[in-house]
mmCIF file of C-alpha atoms in Angstrom:
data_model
loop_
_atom_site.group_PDB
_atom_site.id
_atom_site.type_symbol
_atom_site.label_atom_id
_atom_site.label_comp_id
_atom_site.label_asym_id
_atom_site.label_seq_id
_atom_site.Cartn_x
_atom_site.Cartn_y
_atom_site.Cartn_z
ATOM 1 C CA UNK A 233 118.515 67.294 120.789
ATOM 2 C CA UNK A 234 117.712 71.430 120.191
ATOM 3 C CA UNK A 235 116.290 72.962 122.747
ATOM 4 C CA UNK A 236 113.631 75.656 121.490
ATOM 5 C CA UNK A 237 112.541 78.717 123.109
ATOM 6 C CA UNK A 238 109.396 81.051 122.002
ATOM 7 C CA UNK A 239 108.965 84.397 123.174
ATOM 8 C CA UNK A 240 107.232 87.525 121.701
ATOM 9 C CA UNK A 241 103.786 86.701 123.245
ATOM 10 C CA UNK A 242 101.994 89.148 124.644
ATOM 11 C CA UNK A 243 98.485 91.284 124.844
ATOM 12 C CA UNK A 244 97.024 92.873 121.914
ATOM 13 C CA UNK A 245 94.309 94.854 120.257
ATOM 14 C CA UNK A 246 92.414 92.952 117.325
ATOM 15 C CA UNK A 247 94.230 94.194 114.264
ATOM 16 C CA UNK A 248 97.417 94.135 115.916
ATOM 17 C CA UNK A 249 100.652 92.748 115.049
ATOM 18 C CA UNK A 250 103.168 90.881 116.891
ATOM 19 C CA UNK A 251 106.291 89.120 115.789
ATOM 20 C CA UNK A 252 107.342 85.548 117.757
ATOM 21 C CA UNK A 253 110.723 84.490 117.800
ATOM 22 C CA UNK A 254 111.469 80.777 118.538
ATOM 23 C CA UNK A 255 115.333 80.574 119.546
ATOM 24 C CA UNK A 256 117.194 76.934 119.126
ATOM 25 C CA UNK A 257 120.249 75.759 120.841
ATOM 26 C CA UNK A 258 121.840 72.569 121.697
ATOM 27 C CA UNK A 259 122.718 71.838 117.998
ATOM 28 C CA UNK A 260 122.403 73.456 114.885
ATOM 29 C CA UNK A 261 118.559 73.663 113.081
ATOM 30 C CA UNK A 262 120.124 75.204 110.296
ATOM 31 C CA UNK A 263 118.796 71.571 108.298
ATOM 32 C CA UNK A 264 115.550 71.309 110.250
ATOM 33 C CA UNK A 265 112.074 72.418 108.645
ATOM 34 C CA UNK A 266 110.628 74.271 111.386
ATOM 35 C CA UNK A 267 107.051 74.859 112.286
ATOM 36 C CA UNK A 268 104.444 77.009 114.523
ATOM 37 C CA UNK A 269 101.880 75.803 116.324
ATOM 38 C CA UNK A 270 99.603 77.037 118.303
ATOM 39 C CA UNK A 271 96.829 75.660 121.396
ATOM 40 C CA UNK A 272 93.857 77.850 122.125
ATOM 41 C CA UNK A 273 91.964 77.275 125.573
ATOM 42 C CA UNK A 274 90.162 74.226 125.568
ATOM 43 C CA UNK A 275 91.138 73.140 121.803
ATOM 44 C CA UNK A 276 93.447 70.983 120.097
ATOM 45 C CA UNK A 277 96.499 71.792 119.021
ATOM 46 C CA UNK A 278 96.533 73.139 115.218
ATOM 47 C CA UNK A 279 99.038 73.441 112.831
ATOM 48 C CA UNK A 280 100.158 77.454 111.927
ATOM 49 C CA UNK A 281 102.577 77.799 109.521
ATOM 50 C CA UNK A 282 105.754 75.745 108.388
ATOM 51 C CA UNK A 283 109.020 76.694 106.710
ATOM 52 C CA UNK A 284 112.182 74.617 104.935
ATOM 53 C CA UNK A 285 115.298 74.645 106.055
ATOM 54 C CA UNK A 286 116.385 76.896 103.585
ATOM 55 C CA UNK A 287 113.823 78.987 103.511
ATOM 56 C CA UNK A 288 112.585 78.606 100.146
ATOM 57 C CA UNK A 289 108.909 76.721 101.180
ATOM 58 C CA UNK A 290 106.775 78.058 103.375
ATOM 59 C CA UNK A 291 103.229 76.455 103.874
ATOM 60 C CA UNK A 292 100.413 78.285 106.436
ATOM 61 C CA UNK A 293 96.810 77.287 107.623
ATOM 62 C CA UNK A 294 93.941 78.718 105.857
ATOM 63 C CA UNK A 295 93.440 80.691 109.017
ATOM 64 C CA UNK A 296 95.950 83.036 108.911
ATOM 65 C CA UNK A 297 97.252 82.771 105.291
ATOM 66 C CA UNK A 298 97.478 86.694 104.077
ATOM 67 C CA UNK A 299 98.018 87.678 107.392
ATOM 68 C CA UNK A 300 100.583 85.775 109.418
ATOM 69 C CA UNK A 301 104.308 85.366 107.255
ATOM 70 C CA UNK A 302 106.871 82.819 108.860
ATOM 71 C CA UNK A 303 110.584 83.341 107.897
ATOM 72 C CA UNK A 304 113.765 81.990 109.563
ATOM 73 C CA UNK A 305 117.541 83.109 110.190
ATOM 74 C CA UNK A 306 120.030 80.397 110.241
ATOM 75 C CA UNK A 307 122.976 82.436 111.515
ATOM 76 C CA UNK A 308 120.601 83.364 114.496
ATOM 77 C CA UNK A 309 118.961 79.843 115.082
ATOM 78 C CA UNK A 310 116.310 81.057 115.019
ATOM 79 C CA UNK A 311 112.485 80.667 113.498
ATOM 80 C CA UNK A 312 110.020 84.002 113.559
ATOM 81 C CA UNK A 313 105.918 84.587 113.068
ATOM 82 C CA UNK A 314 104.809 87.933 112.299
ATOM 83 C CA UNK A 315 101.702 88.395 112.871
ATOM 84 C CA UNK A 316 99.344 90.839 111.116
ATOM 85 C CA UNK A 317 95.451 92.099 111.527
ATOM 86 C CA UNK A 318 95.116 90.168 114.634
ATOM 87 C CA UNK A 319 91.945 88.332 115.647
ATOM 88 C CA UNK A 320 90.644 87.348 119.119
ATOM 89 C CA UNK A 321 90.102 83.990 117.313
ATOM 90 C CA UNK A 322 93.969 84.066 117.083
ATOM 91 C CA UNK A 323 94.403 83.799 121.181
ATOM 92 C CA UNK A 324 96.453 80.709 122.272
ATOM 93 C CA UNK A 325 99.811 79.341 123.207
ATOM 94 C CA UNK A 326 102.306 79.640 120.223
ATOM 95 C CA UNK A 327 104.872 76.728 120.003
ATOM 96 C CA UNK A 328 107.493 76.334 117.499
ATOM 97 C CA UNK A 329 109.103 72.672 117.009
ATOM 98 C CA UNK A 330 111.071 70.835 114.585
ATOM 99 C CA UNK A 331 108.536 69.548 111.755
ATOM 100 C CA UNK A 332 108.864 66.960 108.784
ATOM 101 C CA UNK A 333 110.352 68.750 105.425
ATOM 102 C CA UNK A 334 107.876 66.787 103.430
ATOM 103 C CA UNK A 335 104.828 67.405 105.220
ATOM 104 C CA UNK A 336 105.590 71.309 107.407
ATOM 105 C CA UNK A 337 102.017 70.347 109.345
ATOM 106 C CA UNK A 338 103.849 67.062 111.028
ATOM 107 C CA UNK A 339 105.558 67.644 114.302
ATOM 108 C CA UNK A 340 108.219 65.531 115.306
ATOM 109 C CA UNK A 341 110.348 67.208 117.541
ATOM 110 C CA UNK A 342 110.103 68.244 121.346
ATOM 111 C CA UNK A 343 108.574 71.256 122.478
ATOM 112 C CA UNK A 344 109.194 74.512 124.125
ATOM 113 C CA UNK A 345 106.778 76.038 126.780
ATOM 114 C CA UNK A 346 105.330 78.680 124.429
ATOM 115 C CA UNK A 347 104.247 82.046 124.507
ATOM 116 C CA UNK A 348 101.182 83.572 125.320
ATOM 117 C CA UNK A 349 99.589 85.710 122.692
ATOM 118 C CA UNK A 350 95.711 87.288 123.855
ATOM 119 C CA UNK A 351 94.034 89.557 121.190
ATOM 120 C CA UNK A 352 91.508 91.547 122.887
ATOM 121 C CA UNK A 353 88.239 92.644 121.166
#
């Protein structure tokens, strides 16, 4: 089973950018769809962006399409979210996990403890 783990988090001012990483290890990814998630304080957990295994789909929620761009480096293991003109509406735990190559919003792997992103007004 990969193990994943997110870092890159951290405090920002709105229009801000930030770029996660999500490192894997325990087995290869290099044929896993991989997805970002994220949980905001007191919310469900929603769907970020998505991207195939070899790159060539990517797939993003309509609230950070244009400004959020989700890429991947097999050789590394290892997922990334940059993240552009931040919003404080954009403040939550980011998770990245394993997710269906058919459908990038389904999770179906396990899950690493985050990272913190806060965008301050």
């Amino acid at each position: 089973q990969v193990q994943l783990v997110e870092s890159g988090g951290g405090l920002v001012q709105a229009g801000g950018s930030l770029r996660l990483s999500c490192v894997a290890s325990g087995r290869t990814f290099s044929y896993d769809s991989m997805g970002w998630f994220r949980r905001a304080p007191g919310k469900e957990c929603e769907f970020v962006a998505g991207i195939t295994w070899t790159g060539g789909t990517t797939y993003y929620s309509d609230s950070v399409k244009g400004r959020f761009t989700v890429s991947r480096d097999n050789a590394k293991n290892t997922v990334y979210l940059q993240m552009n003109s931040l919003k404080p509406e954009d403040t939550a735990d980011y998770y990245c996990t394993v997710v269906r190559s058919k459908n990038l919003t389904r999770p179906v792997g396990s899950w690493g403890l985050g990272t913190q992103v806060t965008v301050s007004t």
